[in-house]
Coordinates of C-alpha atoms in Angstrom, one line a residue:
M1 CA 26.5 4.6 6.8
S2 CA 28.0 7.9 8.3
D3 CA 29.8 7.9 11.7
S4 CA 26.9 9.9 13.1
A5 CA 24.3 7.6 11.8
S6 CA 26.3 4.6 13.1
S7 CA 26.5 6.1 16.6
L8 CA 22.8 6.7 16.5
A9 CA 22.1 3.1 15.7
D10 CA 24.6 1.9 18.3
S11 CA 22.8 3.8 21.1
I12 CA 19.5 2.0 20.4
P13 CA 18.7 -1.2 22.4
S14 CA 18.8 -4.3 20.2
L15 CA 15.7 -6.3 19.1
P16 CA 15.7 -10.1 19.0
P17 CA 15.8 -11.5 15.5
A18 CA 12.6 -12.5 13.8
R19 CA 11.4 -16.0 14.4
E20 CA 11.9 -18.8 11.9
I21 CA 8.9 -19.1 9.6
P22 CA 6.7 -21.9 11.0
S23 CA 7.0 -25.2 9.2
T24 CA 5.3 -27.5 11.7
F25 CA 2.1 -27.3 13.8
I26 CA 4.1 -26.9 17.0
S27 CA 6.1 -23.9 15.6
S28 CA 2.8 -22.5 14.3
V29 CA 1.3 -22.6 17.8
K30 CA 4.4 -20.9 19.3
S31 CA 4.1 -18.1 16.7
W32 CA 0.4 -17.8 17.3
W33 CA 1.0 -17.4 21.0
S34 CA 3.6 -14.7 20.5
A35 CA 1.3 -12.5 18.4
G36 CA -0.1 -9.4 19.9
E37 CA 0.5 -5.7 20.4
K38 CA 4.0 -6.1 21.7
G39 CA 5.0 -8.5 19.0
S40 CA 3.3 -6.3 16.3
A41 CA 5.3 -3.2 17.5
A42 CA 8.6 -5.2 17.5
S43 CA 7.9 -6.7 14.0
E44 CA 7.3 -3.3 12.5
E45 CA 10.3 -1.7 14.3
R46 CA 12.5 -4.5 13.0
L47 CA 11.8 -3.4 9.4
L48 CA 12.1 0.3 10.2
R49 CA 15.5 -0.1 12.0
K50 CA 17.0 -0.8 8.6
L51 CA 17.1 3.0 8.4
P52 CA 20.2 4.2 10.3
Y53 CA 18.5 7.4 11.3
F54 CA 15.3 5.7 12.8
R55 CA 14.7 6.6 16.4
P56 CA 12.5 4.1 18.3
A57 CA 10.3 5.3 21.1
G58 CA 12.2 5.7 24.3
S59 CA 15.6 5.9 22.6
P60 CA 18.0 8.8 23.3
P61 CA 17.2 12.0 21.5
A62 CA 18.8 12.8 18.2
T63 CA 21.9 14.9 18.3
P64 CA 21.1 18.6 17.7
D65 CA 23.9 19.2 15.3
N66 CA 22.0 18.1 12.2
A67 CA 24.5 15.3 11.7
T68 CA 22.0 13.4 9.6
A69 CA 19.9 15.0 6.8
V70 CA 16.7 13.4 8.2
T71 CA 15.4 11.7 11.3
A72 CA 12.7 9.1 11.5
Q73 CA 10.3 7.9 14.1
S74 CA 7.0 6.2 14.6
S75 CA 4.0 7.5 16.5
R76 CA 0.3 7.2 17.1
V77 CA -1.7 10.2 15.9
V78 CA -4.9 10.4 17.8
L79 CA -7.9 11.6 15.8
D80 CA -11.1 13.5 16.9
D81 CA -12.4 10.4 18.7
P82 CA -9.7 9.5 21.3
K83 CA -10.3 5.8 20.6
H84 CA -9.3 6.3 16.9
Y85 CA -5.6 6.7 16.0
L86 CA -3.5 6.2 12.9
N87 CA -0.1 4.5 13.2
T88 CA 2.4 6.9 11.5
F89 CA 6.0 6.7 10.4
S90 CA 7.6 10.1 9.8
I91 CA 10.8 11.0 8.0
T92 CA 11.6 14.6 8.6
A93 CA 14.4 16.8 7.3
T94 CA 16.6 18.2 10.0
S95 CA 17.0 21.4 7.9
P96 CA 13.5 22.2 6.5
S97 CA 13.5 24.3 3.4
P98 CA 11.1 27.3 3.0
E99 CA 10.8 26.2 -0.6
A100 CA 10.2 22.6 0.2
P101 CA 7.6 20.6 -1.9
P102 CA 4.5 19.2 -0.1
P103 CA 5.3 16.1 1.9
A104 CA 4.7 12.7 0.4
V105 CA 2.2 10.4 2.2
V106 CA 2.6 6.7 1.5
L107 CA -0.6 4.6 1.8
H108 CA -0.6 0.8 1.8
G109 CA -3.1 -1.5 0.2
Y110 CA -5.8 -3.9 1.5
G111 CA -4.9 -5.6 4.7
A112 CA -1.3 -4.5 4.5
G113 CA 0.7 -2.0 6.5
L114 CA 3.4 0.7 6.2
G115 CA 6.2 -1.8 6.9
F116 CA 5.7 -3.2 3.3
F117 CA 7.5 -0.1 2.0
F118 CA 10.7 -0.7 4.0
Q119 CA 12.8 -1.0 0.7
N120 CA 11.4 2.4 -0.5
F121 CA 12.0 4.4 2.6
P122 CA 15.8 4.9 2.1
A123 CA 15.2 6.6 -1.3
L124 CA 12.3 8.6 0.0
G125 CA 14.3 9.6 3.0
K126 CA 17.2 10.8 0.8
W127 CA 14.6 12.8 -1.2
A128 CA 13.2 14.4 1.9
G129 CA 16.6 15.4 3.2
K130 CA 17.6 16.9 -0.2
R131 CA 14.4 18.8 -0.6
G132 CA 14.0 19.8 3.0
T133 CA 10.6 18.2 3.3
S134 CA 9.0 15.2 5.0
V135 CA 7.7 11.8 4.1
Y136 CA 5.0 10.0 6.0
A137 CA 3.7 6.5 5.8
V138 CA 0.3 5.9 7.4
D139 CA -1.7 2.8 8.3
W140 CA -5.3 3.1 7.3
L141 CA -7.8 3.2 10.2
G142 CA -8.7 -0.4 11.0
M143 CA -5.6 -1.9 9.3
G144 CA -1.9 -2.3 10.0
R145 CA -1.1 -1.1 13.5
S146 CA -3.8 1.7 13.5
A147 CA -6.8 1.5 15.8
R148 CA -8.9 -1.6 15.1
V149 CA -12.3 0.1 15.6
P150 CA -15.7 -1.4 14.6
F151 CA -16.4 -1.1 10.9
Q152 CA -20.1 -0.8 10.0
V153 CA -22.1 0.3 7.0
K154 CA -25.7 1.3 7.7
A155 CA -26.9 1.6 4.1
K156 CA -29.0 -1.2 2.8
R157 CA -27.4 -3.9 0.6
E158 CA -29.2 -2.6 -2.5
D159 CA -28.1 1.0 -1.8
I160 CA -24.8 0.7 -3.7
D161 CA -24.0 4.4 -3.6
G162 CA -24.8 4.6 0.1
R163 CA -22.6 1.7 0.9
V164 CA -19.7 3.0 -1.2
R165 CA -20.0 6.5 0.4
E166 CA -20.0 5.1 3.9
A167 CA -17.1 2.7 3.3
E168 CA -15.0 5.4 1.6
S169 CA -15.8 7.9 4.4
F170 CA -14.5 5.5 7.1
F171 CA -11.0 5.9 5.6
I172 CA -11.2 9.3 3.9
E173 CA -12.4 11.2 7.0
S174 CA -9.8 9.6 9.2
L175 CA -7.1 10.6 6.8
E176 CA -8.5 14.2 6.7
Q177 CA -8.5 14.3 10.5
W178 CA -4.9 13.0 10.4
R179 CA -3.9 15.8 8.0
R180 CA -5.3 18.4 10.2
K181 CA -3.7 17.0 13.3
M182 CA -0.3 16.9 11.5
G183 CA -0.8 20.5 10.3
L184 CA -0.3 19.8 6.6
E185 CA -1.7 22.2 4.1
T186 CA -1.2 20.0 1.0
M187 CA 0.3 16.6 0.4
T188 CA 1.3 14.2 -2.4
L189 CA -0.4 10.9 -2.0
V190 CA 1.4 7.7 -3.0
G191 CA -1.1 4.9 -2.8
H192 CA -0.8 1.2 -3.5
S193 CA -3.8 -1.0 -4.6
L194 CA -6.8 -0.2 -2.4
G195 CA -4.6 2.7 -1.0
G196 CA -4.5 4.1 -4.6
Y197 CA -8.3 3.9 -4.9
L198 CA -8.8 5.6 -1.5
S199 CA -6.2 8.3 -2.5
I200 CA -8.3 9.2 -5.5
A201 CA -11.5 9.2 -3.4
Y202 CA -9.8 11.5 -0.9
A203 CA -8.6 13.9 -3.7
L204 CA -12.1 14.0 -5.1
R205 CA -13.5 15.0 -1.7
Y206 CA -10.7 17.3 -0.7
P207 CA -9.1 18.5 -4.0
T208 CA -7.4 21.5 -2.5
R209 CA -5.4 19.3 -0.1
V210 CA -3.7 17.1 -2.7
N211 CA -0.7 18.2 -4.7
K212 CA -0.5 15.2 -6.9
L213 CA -1.3 11.5 -6.9
I214 CA 1.1 8.6 -7.6
L215 CA -0.9 5.4 -7.9
L216 CA 0.9 2.0 -7.7
S217 CA -1.2 -0.8 -9.2
P218 CA -4.4 0.9 -8.0
A219 CA -7.6 -1.1 -7.4
G220 CA -11.0 -0.1 -8.5
I221 CA -10.2 1.8 -11.7
P222 CA -11.8 -0.1 -14.6
R223 CA -15.4 -1.0 -15.2
D224 CA -14.8 -4.5 -16.6
P225 CA -15.9 -7.1 -14.0
N226 CA -13.8 -9.8 -15.7
S227 CA -10.6 -7.8 -15.9
T228 CA -8.7 -9.3 -12.9
V229 CA -8.0 -12.5 -11.1
P230 CA -7.8 -11.3 -7.5
S231 CA -7.0 -14.8 -6.1
R232 CA -3.6 -14.3 -7.7
E233 CA -2.7 -12.1 -4.8
L234 CA -2.7 -15.2 -2.6
T235 CA -1.4 -17.7 -5.1
D236 CA 1.2 -16.0 -7.3
P237 CA 4.9 -16.1 -6.3
Q238 CA 6.9 -12.9 -6.2
T239 CA 8.0 -11.7 -9.6
T240 CA 11.8 -11.8 -9.7
G241 CA 14.6 -10.9 -12.0
A242 CA 14.9 -7.2 -11.3
T243 CA 18.3 -5.6 -12.0
D244 CA 19.9 -2.2 -11.3
H245 CA 19.6 -1.6 -15.0
D246 CA 15.8 -1.8 -15.1
R247 CA 14.0 1.5 -16.0
P248 CA 10.3 2.4 -15.8
E249 CA 8.7 2.3 -19.2
P250 CA 6.0 4.6 -20.5
A251 CA 2.9 2.4 -20.7
D252 CA 2.0 2.6 -24.4
S253 CA -0.9 0.7 -25.9
K254 CA 1.3 -2.2 -27.0
R255 CA 2.6 -2.8 -23.4
V256 CA -1.0 -2.5 -22.0
E257 CA -2.2 -5.1 -24.5
E258 CA 0.6 -7.5 -23.7
L259 CA -0.2 -7.4 -20.0
K260 CA -3.9 -7.7 -20.7
S261 CA -3.2 -10.8 -22.8
S262 CA -1.2 -12.5 -20.0
Q263 CA -4.0 -11.7 -17.5
Q264 CA -6.6 -13.2 -19.8
E265 CA -4.5 -16.4 -20.1
A266 CA -4.4 -16.5 -16.3
Q267 CA -8.2 -16.3 -16.2
R268 CA -8.5 -19.2 -18.5
Q269 CA -6.1 -21.3 -16.5
E270 CA -7.7 -20.4 -13.1
S271 CA -7.8 -23.6 -11.0
R272 CA -10.7 -24.8 -8.9
S273 CA -8.9 -23.7 -5.7
R274 CA -8.4 -20.2 -7.1
K275 CA -12.1 -20.0 -8.1
V276 CA -13.0 -20.9 -4.5
L277 CA -10.7 -18.1 -3.2
T278 CA -12.3 -15.7 -5.7
Y279 CA -15.8 -16.8 -4.7
L280 CA -15.0 -16.1 -1.0
W281 CA -13.6 -12.7 -1.9
E282 CA -16.6 -11.9 -4.0
Q283 CA -19.0 -12.9 -1.2
G284 CA -17.4 -10.4 1.2
W285 CA -15.3 -12.8 3.1
S286 CA -12.1 -11.4 4.5
P287 CA -9.1 -13.6 3.8
F288 CA -7.7 -12.5 7.1
Q289 CA -10.9 -13.6 8.8
V290 CA -10.4 -17.0 7.3
V291 CA -6.8 -17.2 8.5
R292 CA -7.8 -16.1 12.0
S293 CA -10.5 -18.8 12.1
T294 CA -7.9 -21.5 11.8
L295 CA -6.4 -20.4 15.2
F296 CA -3.1 -22.2 15.7
W297 CA -2.8 -23.1 12.0
G298 CA -2.8 -19.4 11.1
P299 CA 0.9 -18.7 11.3
L300 CA 1.6 -21.8 9.3
L301 CA -0.7 -20.6 6.5
I302 CA 0.9 -17.1 6.6
G303 CA 4.3 -18.6 6.5
K304 CA 3.5 -20.5 3.3
Y305 CA 2.2 -17.3 1.7
A306 CA 5.3 -15.3 2.8
T307 CA 7.9 -17.8 1.5
R308 CA 6.1 -17.8 -1.8
R309 CA 5.3 -14.1 -2.1
F310 CA 8.7 -12.8 -0.9
I311 CA 11.0 -15.3 -2.6
G312 CA 13.0 -12.4 -4.0
L313 CA 14.0 -11.2 -0.5
D314 CA 16.9 -12.6 1.5
E315 CA 16.3 -14.9 4.4
E316 CA 16.4 -12.3 7.1
D317 CA 14.0 -9.9 5.3
T318 CA 11.6 -12.8 4.5
R319 CA 11.5 -13.8 8.2
A320 CA 11.0 -10.1 9.2
M321 CA 8.2 -9.7 6.7
N322 CA 6.5 -12.9 7.7
E323 CA 6.5 -11.9 11.4
Y324 CA 5.1 -8.5 10.5
I325 CA 2.3 -9.9 8.3
M326 CA 1.5 -12.5 10.9
N327 CA 1.0 -9.9 13.6
I328 CA -1.2 -7.5 11.6
T329 CA -3.2 -10.4 10.1
L330 CA -4.0 -12.0 13.5
A331 CA -5.1 -8.6 15.0
K332 CA -8.8 -7.9 15.4
G333 CA -10.7 -7.6 12.2
S334 CA -11.8 -4.0 11.3
G335 CA -11.2 -2.0 8.2
E336 CA -10.7 -5.2 6.1
Y337 CA -14.5 -5.6 6.1
C338 CA -14.8 -2.7 3.7
I339 CA -13.9 -4.9 0.7
S340 CA -17.4 -6.1 -0.3
H341 CA -18.8 -2.6 -0.1
L342 CA -16.2 -1.0 -2.3
L343 CA -15.4 -3.8 -4.7
A344 CA -17.9 -6.0 -6.5
P345 CA -17.3 -9.5 -7.9
G346 CA -14.0 -9.7 -9.8
A347 CA -12.5 -7.1 -7.5
H348 CA -13.7 -4.2 -9.6
A349 CA -15.1 -1.1 -8.0
R350 CA -18.8 -0.7 -7.5
R351 CA -18.2 3.0 -8.5
P352 CA -15.2 2.7 -10.8
M353 CA -12.7 5.5 -10.6
V354 CA -12.4 5.7 -14.4
D355 CA -15.8 7.4 -14.3
R356 CA -14.9 9.8 -11.6
I357 CA -11.2 10.8 -12.0
S358 CA -11.7 13.4 -14.8
A359 CA -12.9 15.8 -12.1
L360 CA -9.3 16.1 -10.8
R361 CA -7.1 18.9 -12.0
I362 CA -3.8 17.7 -10.5
P363 CA -1.0 15.5 -11.8
V364 CA -1.9 11.8 -11.6
T365 CA 0.6 9.0 -12.3
F366 CA -0.4 5.4 -12.8
V367 CA 2.2 2.6 -12.3
Y368 CA 1.7 -1.1 -13.0
G369 CA 4.1 -4.1 -12.9
D370 CA 4.7 -5.9 -16.2
H371 CA 3.4 -9.1 -14.5
D372 CA 0.6 -7.3 -12.6
W373 CA -2.8 -8.9 -12.0
M374 CA -4.5 -5.5 -11.7
D375 CA -6.0 -4.5 -15.1
P376 CA -4.0 -1.6 -16.6
E377 CA -6.8 -0.7 -19.1
G378 CA -8.5 1.4 -16.4
G379 CA -5.3 3.5 -16.0
K380 CA -5.0 4.0 -19.7
E381 CA -8.6 5.1 -20.0
S382 CA -8.3 7.4 -17.0
V383 CA -5.3 9.2 -18.4
E384 CA -7.3 9.8 -21.7
R385 CA -10.5 10.9 -19.8
M386 CA -8.4 13.4 -17.8
R387 CA -6.9 14.7 -21.1
Q388 CA -10.3 15.1 -22.7
A389 CA -11.5 17.0 -19.6
G390 CA -8.6 19.5 -20.0
N391 CA -6.1 17.9 -17.6
G392 CA -3.0 16.8 -19.5
L393 CA -1.1 15.9 -16.4
G394 CA -1.8 12.2 -16.4
R395 CA 0.9 9.6 -17.0
M396 CA 1.2 5.9 -16.9
Y397 CA 4.3 3.6 -16.5
M398 CA 5.2 -0.1 -16.5
I399 CA 7.8 -1.4 -14.0
P400 CA 9.8 -4.3 -15.5
H401 CA 10.2 -7.6 -13.5
A402 CA 7.3 -6.6 -11.1
G403 CA 3.9 -7.9 -10.2
H404 CA 1.1 -6.2 -8.2
H405 CA 3.6 -5.2 -5.4
V406 CA 5.7 -3.1 -7.8
Y407 CA 7.4 -1.3 -5.0
L408 CA 8.6 -4.5 -3.4
D409 CA 9.3 -6.6 -6.5
N410 CA 11.6 -4.0 -8.2
P411 CA 12.4 -1.3 -5.6
K412 CA 15.2 0.2 -7.5
A413 CA 13.1 1.0 -10.6
M414 CA 10.2 2.0 -8.5
N415 CA 12.2 4.3 -6.3
D416 CA 13.7 6.0 -9.4
L417 CA 10.3 6.7 -10.7
L418 CA 8.9 7.8 -7.4
I419 CA 11.6 10.5 -7.0
K420 CA 11.2 11.5 -10.6
E421 CA 7.4 12.0 -10.2
L422 CA 7.8 13.7 -6.8
D423 CA 10.1 16.2 -8.4
R424 CA 8.0 16.7 -11.6
P425 CA 6.6 20.2 -11.8
A426 CA 2.9 20.4 -11.6
G427 CA 2.6 21.7 -15.2
S428 CA 4.9 19.3 -17.0
G429 CA 2.4 17.0 -18.6
R430 CA 2.9 16.2 -22.2
T431 CA 1.0 13.3 -23.7
P432 CA -1.1 10.5 -22.2
Y433 CA 1.8 8.2 -22.2
S434 CA 4.7 10.7 -21.9
A435 CA 8.0 9.6 -20.4

């Protein structure tokens, strides 16, 4: 850390450490009692403060001498309806370049939040400073720390297209309003899981506003209703074993088939408890709704998930992630209720993106973990369909030692690929699986 960055960090009031992960009913009650807007803000800030140039609200202003290449801050961006706002994290170059590439906008998955990317922000911040541009991470409307407004779909149950259109619009139109409020002409969208699906949907509706798409284990791509085991998101431990020597690998047919084979084996071994979880998901139940309904037991359940899912993190980061997840999970239900309208049984899209993506004329990169539960076949077919439609700018990669949360399981390899793809010229496509 530079002396200037260190002095910035020293001038910021300290935060209390994250609570111990609940292991008893009493500790679960105490955690439940502490949850709320104040606790939510603190839990997010605790993750963002890992960046030495982050400036919390109310902290002294940054020095005007451009001592750091970038500055970072959080804010609420109010949309057209004053009750609607998107929680936004901004990393901005202190010396903007007139030749800067479009800013990158990082978009989280279902029920998550921008804090999940805390291990990716250092690399993205370095890229922003070097290129004189900006990086934003945004919580979707009704998720994370954005406004928890009522989510409703008026279309009848049998009107699938109507339901999908309304559910997509809830998120897409709020993102478009955010873009206008931020004054961005174009942007590169980096979307994970459901955030990847919605990034494609946004690009299809507003094609002139998207420079390129980088899709991390995106949901809703293939048609096959038996291609995934979504309950693995709740039951699988974190994939570990990542090293600094790991490199993204072009996802050729052999690697896709190897991953498909392991997914099919997981389907055959799916336990009764997993089938119950899958059934609840398929019936439109929100897993977060289930956790909230347990009241005081909720933090204990979340703690069990966090200790299993983030086993690769150190103790401090695991506690910080647990407290962050607890706060956003126990918040009022809102955007999470989109799931049954966008995804059908098996967590595949009611309107699969593989049938829609060929309309795009921009670079699109698919990224999967080599232990992912999301079916890579949809990405493979999407790249081919784009090529057949005249767009040879599709690519697909596998990240070693990574599951569905590729950015968290192997951040070094993922960050290397992110920077490579952000810097890739728009016309540098080669083959469907080019490196």
